[in-house]
Backbone as XML, in Angstrom:
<?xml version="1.0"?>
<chain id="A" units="angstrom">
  <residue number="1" name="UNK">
    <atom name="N" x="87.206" y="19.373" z="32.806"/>
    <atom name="CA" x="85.832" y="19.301" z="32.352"/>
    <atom name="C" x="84.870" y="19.914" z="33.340"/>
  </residue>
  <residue number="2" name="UNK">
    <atom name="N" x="85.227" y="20.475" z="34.498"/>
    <atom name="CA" x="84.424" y="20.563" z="35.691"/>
    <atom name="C" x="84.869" y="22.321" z="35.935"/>
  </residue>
  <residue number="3" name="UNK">
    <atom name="N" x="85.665" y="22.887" z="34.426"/>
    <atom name="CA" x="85.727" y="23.878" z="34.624"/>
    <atom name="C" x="86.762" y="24.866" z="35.989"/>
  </residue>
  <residue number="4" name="UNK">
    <atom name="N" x="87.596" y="24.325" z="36.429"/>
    <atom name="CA" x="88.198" y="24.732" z="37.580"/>
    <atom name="C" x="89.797" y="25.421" z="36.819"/>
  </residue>
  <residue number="5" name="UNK">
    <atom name="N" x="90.117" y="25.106" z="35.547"/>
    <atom name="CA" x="91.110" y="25.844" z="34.972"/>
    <atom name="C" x="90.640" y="26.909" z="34.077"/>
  </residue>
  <residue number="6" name="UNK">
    <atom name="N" x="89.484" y="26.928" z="33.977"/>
    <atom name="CA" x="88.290" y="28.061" z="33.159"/>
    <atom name="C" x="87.769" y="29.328" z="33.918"/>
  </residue>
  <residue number="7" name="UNK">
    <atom name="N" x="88.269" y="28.904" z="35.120"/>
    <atom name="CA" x="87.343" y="29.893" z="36.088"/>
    <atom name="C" x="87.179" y="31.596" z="36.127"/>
  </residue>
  <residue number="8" name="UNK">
    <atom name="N" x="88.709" y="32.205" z="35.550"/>
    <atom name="CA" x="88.351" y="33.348" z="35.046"/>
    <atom name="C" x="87.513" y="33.365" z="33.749"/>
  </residue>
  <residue number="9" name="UNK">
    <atom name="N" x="87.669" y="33.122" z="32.995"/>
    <atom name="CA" x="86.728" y="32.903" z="31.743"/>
    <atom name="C" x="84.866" y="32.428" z="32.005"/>
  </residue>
  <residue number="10" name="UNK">
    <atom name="N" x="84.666" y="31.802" z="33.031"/>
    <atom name="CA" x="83.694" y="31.829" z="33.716"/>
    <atom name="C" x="82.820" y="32.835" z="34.267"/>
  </residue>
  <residue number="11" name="UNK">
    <atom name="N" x="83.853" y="33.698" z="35.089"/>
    <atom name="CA" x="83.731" y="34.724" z="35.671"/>
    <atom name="C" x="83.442" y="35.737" z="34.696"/>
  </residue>
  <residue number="12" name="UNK">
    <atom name="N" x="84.453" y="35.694" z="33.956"/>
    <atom name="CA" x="84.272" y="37.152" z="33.012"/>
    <atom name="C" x="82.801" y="36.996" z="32.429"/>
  </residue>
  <residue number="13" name="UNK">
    <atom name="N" x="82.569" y="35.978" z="31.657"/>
    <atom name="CA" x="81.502" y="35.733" z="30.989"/>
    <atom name="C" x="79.861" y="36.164" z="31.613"/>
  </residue>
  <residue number="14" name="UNK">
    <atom name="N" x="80.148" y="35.474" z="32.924"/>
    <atom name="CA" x="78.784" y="35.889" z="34.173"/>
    <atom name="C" x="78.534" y="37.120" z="34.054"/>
  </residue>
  <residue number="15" name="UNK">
    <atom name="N" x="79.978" y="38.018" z="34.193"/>
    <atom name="CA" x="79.590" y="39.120" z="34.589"/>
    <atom name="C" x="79.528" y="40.022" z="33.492"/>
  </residue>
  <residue number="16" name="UNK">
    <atom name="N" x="79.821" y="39.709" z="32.059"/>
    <atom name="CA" x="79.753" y="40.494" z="31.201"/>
    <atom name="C" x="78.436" y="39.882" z="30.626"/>
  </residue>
  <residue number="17" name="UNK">
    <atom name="N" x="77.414" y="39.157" z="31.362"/>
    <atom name="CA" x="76.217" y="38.788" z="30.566"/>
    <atom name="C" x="75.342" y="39.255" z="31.823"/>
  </residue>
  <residue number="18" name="UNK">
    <atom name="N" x="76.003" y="40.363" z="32.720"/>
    <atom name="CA" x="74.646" y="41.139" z="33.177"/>
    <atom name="C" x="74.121" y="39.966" z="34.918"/>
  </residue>
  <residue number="19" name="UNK">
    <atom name="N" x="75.220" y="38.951" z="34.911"/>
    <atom name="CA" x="75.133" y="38.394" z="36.491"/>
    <atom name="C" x="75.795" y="39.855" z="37.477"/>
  </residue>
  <residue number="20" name="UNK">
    <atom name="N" x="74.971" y="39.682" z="38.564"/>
    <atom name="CA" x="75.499" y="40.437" z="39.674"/>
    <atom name="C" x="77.325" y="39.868" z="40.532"/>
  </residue>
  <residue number="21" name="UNK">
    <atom name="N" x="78.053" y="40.956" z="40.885"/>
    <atom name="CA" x="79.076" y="40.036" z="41.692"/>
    <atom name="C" x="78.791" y="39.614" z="42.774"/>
  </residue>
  <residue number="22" name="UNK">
    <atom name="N" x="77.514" y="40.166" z="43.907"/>
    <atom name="CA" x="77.259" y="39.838" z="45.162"/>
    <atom name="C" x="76.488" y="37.795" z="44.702"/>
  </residue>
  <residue number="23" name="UNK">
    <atom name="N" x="76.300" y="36.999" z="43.116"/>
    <atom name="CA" x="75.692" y="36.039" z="43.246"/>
    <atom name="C" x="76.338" y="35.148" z="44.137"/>
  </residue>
  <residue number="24" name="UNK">
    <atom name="N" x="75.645" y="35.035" z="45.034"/>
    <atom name="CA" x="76.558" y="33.535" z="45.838"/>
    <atom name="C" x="76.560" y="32.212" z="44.757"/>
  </residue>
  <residue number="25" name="UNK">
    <atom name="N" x="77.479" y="31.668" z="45.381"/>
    <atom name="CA" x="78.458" y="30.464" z="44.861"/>
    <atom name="C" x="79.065" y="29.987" z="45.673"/>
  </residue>
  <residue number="26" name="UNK">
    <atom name="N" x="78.921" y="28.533" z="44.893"/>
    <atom name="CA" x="79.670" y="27.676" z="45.945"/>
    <atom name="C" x="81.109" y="26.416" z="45.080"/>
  </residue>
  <residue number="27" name="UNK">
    <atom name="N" x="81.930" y="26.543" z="46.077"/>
    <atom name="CA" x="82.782" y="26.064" z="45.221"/>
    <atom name="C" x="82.697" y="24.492" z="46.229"/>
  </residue>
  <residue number="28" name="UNK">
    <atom name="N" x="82.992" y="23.375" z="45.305"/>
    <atom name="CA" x="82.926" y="22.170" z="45.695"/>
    <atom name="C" x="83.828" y="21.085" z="45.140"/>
  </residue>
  <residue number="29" name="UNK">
    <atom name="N" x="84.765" y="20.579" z="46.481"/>
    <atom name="CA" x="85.675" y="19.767" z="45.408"/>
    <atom name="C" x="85.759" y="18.236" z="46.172"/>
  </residue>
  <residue number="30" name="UNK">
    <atom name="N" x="86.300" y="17.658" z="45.223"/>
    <atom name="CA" x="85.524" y="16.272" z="45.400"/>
    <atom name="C" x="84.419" y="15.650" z="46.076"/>
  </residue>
  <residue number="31" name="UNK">
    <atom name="N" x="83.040" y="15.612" z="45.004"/>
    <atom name="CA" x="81.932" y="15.784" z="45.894"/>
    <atom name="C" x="81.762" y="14.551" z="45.858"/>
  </residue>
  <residue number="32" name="UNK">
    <atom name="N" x="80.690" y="14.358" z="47.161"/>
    <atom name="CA" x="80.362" y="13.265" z="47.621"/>
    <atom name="C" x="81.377" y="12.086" z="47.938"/>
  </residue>
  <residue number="33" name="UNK">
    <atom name="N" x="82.769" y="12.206" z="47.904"/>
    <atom name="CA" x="83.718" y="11.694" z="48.585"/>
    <atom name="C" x="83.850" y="11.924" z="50.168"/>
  </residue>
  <residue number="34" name="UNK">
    <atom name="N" x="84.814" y="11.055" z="50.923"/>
    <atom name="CA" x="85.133" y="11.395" z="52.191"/>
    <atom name="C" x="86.298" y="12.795" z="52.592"/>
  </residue>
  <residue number="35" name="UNK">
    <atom name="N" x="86.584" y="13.156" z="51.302"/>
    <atom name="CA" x="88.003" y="14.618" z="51.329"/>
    <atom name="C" x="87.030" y="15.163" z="50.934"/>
  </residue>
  <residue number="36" name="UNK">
    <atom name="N" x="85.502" y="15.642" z="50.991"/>
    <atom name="CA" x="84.550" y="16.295" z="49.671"/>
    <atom name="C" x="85.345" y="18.333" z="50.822"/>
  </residue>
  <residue number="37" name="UNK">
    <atom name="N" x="85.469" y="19.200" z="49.656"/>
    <atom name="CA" x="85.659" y="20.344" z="50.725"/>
    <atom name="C" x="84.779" y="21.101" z="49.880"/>
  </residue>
  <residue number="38" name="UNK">
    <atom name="N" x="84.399" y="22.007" z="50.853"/>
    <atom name="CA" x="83.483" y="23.305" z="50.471"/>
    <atom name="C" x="83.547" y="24.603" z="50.605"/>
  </residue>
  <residue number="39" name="UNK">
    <atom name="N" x="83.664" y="25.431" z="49.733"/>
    <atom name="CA" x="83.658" y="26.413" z="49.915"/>
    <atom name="C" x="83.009" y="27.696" z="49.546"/>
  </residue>
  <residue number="40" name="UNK">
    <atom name="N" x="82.523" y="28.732" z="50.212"/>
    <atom name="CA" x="80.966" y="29.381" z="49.833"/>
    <atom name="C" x="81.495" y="30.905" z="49.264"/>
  </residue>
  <residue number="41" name="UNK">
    <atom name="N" x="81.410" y="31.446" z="48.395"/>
    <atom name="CA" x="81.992" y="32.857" z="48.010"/>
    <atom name="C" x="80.682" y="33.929" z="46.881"/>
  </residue>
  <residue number="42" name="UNK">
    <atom name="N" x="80.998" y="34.876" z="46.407"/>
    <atom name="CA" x="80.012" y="34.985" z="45.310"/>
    <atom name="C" x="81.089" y="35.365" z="43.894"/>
  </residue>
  <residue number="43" name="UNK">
    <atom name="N" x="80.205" y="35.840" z="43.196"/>
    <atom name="CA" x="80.549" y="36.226" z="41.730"/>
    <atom name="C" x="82.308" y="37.031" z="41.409"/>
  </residue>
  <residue number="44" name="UNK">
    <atom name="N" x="81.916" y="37.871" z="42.443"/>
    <atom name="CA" x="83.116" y="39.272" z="42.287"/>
    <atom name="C" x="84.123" y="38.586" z="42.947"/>
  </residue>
  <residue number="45" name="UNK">
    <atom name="N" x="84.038" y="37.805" z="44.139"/>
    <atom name="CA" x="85.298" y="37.350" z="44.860"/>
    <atom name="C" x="86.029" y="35.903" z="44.219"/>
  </residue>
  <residue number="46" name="UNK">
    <atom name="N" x="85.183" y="35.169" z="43.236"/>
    <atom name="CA" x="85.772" y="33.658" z="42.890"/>
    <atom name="C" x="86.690" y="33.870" z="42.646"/>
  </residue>
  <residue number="47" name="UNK">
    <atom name="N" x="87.668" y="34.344" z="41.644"/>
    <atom name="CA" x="89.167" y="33.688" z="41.518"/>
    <atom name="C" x="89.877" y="34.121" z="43.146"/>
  </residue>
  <residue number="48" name="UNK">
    <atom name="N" x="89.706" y="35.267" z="43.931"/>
    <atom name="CA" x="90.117" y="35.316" z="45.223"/>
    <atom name="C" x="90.151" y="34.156" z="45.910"/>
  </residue>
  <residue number="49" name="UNK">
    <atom name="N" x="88.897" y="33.873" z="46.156"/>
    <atom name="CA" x="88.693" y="32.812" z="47.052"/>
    <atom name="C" x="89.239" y="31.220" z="46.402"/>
  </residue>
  <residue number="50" name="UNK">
    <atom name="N" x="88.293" y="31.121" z="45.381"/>
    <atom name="CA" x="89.251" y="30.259" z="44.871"/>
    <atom name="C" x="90.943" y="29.646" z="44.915"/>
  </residue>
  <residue number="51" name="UNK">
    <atom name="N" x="91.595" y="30.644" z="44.997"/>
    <atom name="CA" x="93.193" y="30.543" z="44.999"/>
    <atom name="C" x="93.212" y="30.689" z="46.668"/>
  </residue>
  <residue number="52" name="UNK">
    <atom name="N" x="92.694" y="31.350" z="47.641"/>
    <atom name="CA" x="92.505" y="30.823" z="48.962"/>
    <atom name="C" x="92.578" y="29.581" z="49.279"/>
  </residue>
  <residue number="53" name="UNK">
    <atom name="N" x="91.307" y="29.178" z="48.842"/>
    <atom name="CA" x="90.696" y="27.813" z="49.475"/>
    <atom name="C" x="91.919" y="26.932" z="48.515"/>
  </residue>
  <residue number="54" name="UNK">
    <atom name="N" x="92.360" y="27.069" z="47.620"/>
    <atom name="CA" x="93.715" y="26.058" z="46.170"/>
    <atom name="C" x="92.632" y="25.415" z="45.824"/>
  </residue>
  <residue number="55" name="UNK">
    <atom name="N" x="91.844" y="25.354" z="45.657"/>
    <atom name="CA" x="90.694" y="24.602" z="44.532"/>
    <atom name="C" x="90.955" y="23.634" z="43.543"/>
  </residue>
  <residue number="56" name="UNK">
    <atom name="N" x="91.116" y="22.546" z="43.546"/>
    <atom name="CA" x="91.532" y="21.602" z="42.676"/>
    <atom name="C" x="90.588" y="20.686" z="41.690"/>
  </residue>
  <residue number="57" name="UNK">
    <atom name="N" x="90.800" y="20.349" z="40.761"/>
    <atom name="CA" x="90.025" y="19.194" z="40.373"/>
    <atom name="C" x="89.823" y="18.040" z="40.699"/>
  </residue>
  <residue number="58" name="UNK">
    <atom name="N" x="88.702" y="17.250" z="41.001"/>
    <atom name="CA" x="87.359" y="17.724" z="39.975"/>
    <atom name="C" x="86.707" y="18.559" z="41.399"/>
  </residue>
  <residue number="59" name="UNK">
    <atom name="N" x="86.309" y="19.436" z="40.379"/>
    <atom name="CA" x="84.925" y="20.210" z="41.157"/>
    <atom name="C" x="84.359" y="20.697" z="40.739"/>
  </residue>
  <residue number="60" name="UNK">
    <atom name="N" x="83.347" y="21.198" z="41.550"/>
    <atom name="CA" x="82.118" y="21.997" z="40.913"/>
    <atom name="C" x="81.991" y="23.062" z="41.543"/>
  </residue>
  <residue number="61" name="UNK">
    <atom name="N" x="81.229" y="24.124" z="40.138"/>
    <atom name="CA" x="80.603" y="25.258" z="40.453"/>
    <atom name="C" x="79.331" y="24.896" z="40.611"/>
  </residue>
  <residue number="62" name="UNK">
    <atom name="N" x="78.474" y="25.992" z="41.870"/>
    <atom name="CA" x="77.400" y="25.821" z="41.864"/>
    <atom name="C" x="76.867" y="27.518" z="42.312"/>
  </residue>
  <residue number="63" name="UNK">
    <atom name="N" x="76.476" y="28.044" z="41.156"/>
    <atom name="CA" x="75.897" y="29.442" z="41.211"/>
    <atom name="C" x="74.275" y="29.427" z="41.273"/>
  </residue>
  <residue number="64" name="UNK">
    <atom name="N" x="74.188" y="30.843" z="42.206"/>
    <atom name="CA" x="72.712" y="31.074" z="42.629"/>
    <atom name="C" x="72.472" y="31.075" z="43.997"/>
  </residue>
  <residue number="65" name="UNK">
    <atom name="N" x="71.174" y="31.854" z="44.175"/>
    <atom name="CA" x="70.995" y="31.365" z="45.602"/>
    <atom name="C" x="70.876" y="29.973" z="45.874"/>
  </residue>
  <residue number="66" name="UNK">
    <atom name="N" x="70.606" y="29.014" z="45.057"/>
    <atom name="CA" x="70.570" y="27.663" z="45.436"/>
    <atom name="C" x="71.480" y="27.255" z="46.494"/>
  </residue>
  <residue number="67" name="UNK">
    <atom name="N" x="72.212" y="27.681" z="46.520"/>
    <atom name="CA" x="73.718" y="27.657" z="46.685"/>
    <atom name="C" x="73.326" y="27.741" z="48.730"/>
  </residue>
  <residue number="68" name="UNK">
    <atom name="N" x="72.691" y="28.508" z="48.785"/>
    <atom name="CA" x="72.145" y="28.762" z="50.352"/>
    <atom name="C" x="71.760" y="27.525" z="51.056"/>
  </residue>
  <residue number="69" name="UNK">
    <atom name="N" x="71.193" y="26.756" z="49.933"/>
    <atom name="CA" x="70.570" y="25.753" z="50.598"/>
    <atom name="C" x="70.726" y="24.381" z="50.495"/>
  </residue>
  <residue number="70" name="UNK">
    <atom name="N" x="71.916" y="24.284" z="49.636"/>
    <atom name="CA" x="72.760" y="22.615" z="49.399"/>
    <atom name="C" x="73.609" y="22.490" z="50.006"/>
  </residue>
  <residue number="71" name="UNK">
    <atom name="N" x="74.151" y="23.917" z="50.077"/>
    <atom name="CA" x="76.124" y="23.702" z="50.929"/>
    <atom name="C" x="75.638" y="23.431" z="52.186"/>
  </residue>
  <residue number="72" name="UNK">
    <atom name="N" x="76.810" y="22.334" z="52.418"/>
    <atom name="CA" x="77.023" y="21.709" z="53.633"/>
    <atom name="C" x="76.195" y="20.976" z="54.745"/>
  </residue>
  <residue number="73" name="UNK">
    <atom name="N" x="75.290" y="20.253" z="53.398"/>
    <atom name="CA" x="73.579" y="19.830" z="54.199"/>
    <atom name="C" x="74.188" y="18.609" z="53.844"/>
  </residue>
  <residue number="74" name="UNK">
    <atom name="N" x="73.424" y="17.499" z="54.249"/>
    <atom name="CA" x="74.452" y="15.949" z="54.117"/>
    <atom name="C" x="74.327" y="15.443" z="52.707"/>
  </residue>
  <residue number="75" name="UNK">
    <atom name="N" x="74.590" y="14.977" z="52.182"/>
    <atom name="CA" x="74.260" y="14.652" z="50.617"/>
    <atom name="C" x="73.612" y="12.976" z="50.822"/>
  </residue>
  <residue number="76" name="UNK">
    <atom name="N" x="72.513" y="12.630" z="50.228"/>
    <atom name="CA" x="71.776" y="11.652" z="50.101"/>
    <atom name="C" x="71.455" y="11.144" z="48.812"/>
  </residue>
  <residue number="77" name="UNK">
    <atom name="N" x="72.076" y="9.856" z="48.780"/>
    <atom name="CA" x="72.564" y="9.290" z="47.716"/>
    <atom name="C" x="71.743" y="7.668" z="47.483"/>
  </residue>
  <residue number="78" name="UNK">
    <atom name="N" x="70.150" y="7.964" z="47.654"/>
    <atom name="CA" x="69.051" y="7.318" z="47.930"/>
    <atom name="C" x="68.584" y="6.468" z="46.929"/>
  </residue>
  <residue number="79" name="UNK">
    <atom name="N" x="68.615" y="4.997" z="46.522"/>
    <atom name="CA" x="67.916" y="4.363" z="45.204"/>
    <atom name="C" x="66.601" y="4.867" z="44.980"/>
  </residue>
</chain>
């Protein structure tokens, strides 16, 4: 559900709807856990990196520059 067995189909889609491959992205797996891992790539390189880093479920995609400025900042989980 978190899309991590979709990821070429993801990809293709981005980039056949006119996304750039340089978009950064961030790949994120089990978030906000104590195993949470991260990993930062863009558009053209995800299934590469992806199969690098073995990317597992659950995780998340997180496309955009956003991406500059969430990865690996502490996560705050505030009432």
């Amino acid at each position: 559900y978190m899309g991590v067995a979709r990821l070429a189909e993801i990809q293709a889609g981005l980039l056949a709807g006119g996304m750039a491959e340089d978009t950064p992205l961030a790949m994120i797996e089990n978030a906000t856990l104590g195993n949470q891992r991260e990993c930062r790539s863009n558009l053209g390189e995800l299934l590469r990196d992806a199969g690098r880093f073995a990317l597992k479920s659950p995780a998340i995609l997180v496309i955009g520059e956003v991406t500059r400025d969430i990865v690996s900042q502490p996560i705050s989980l505030s009432a």
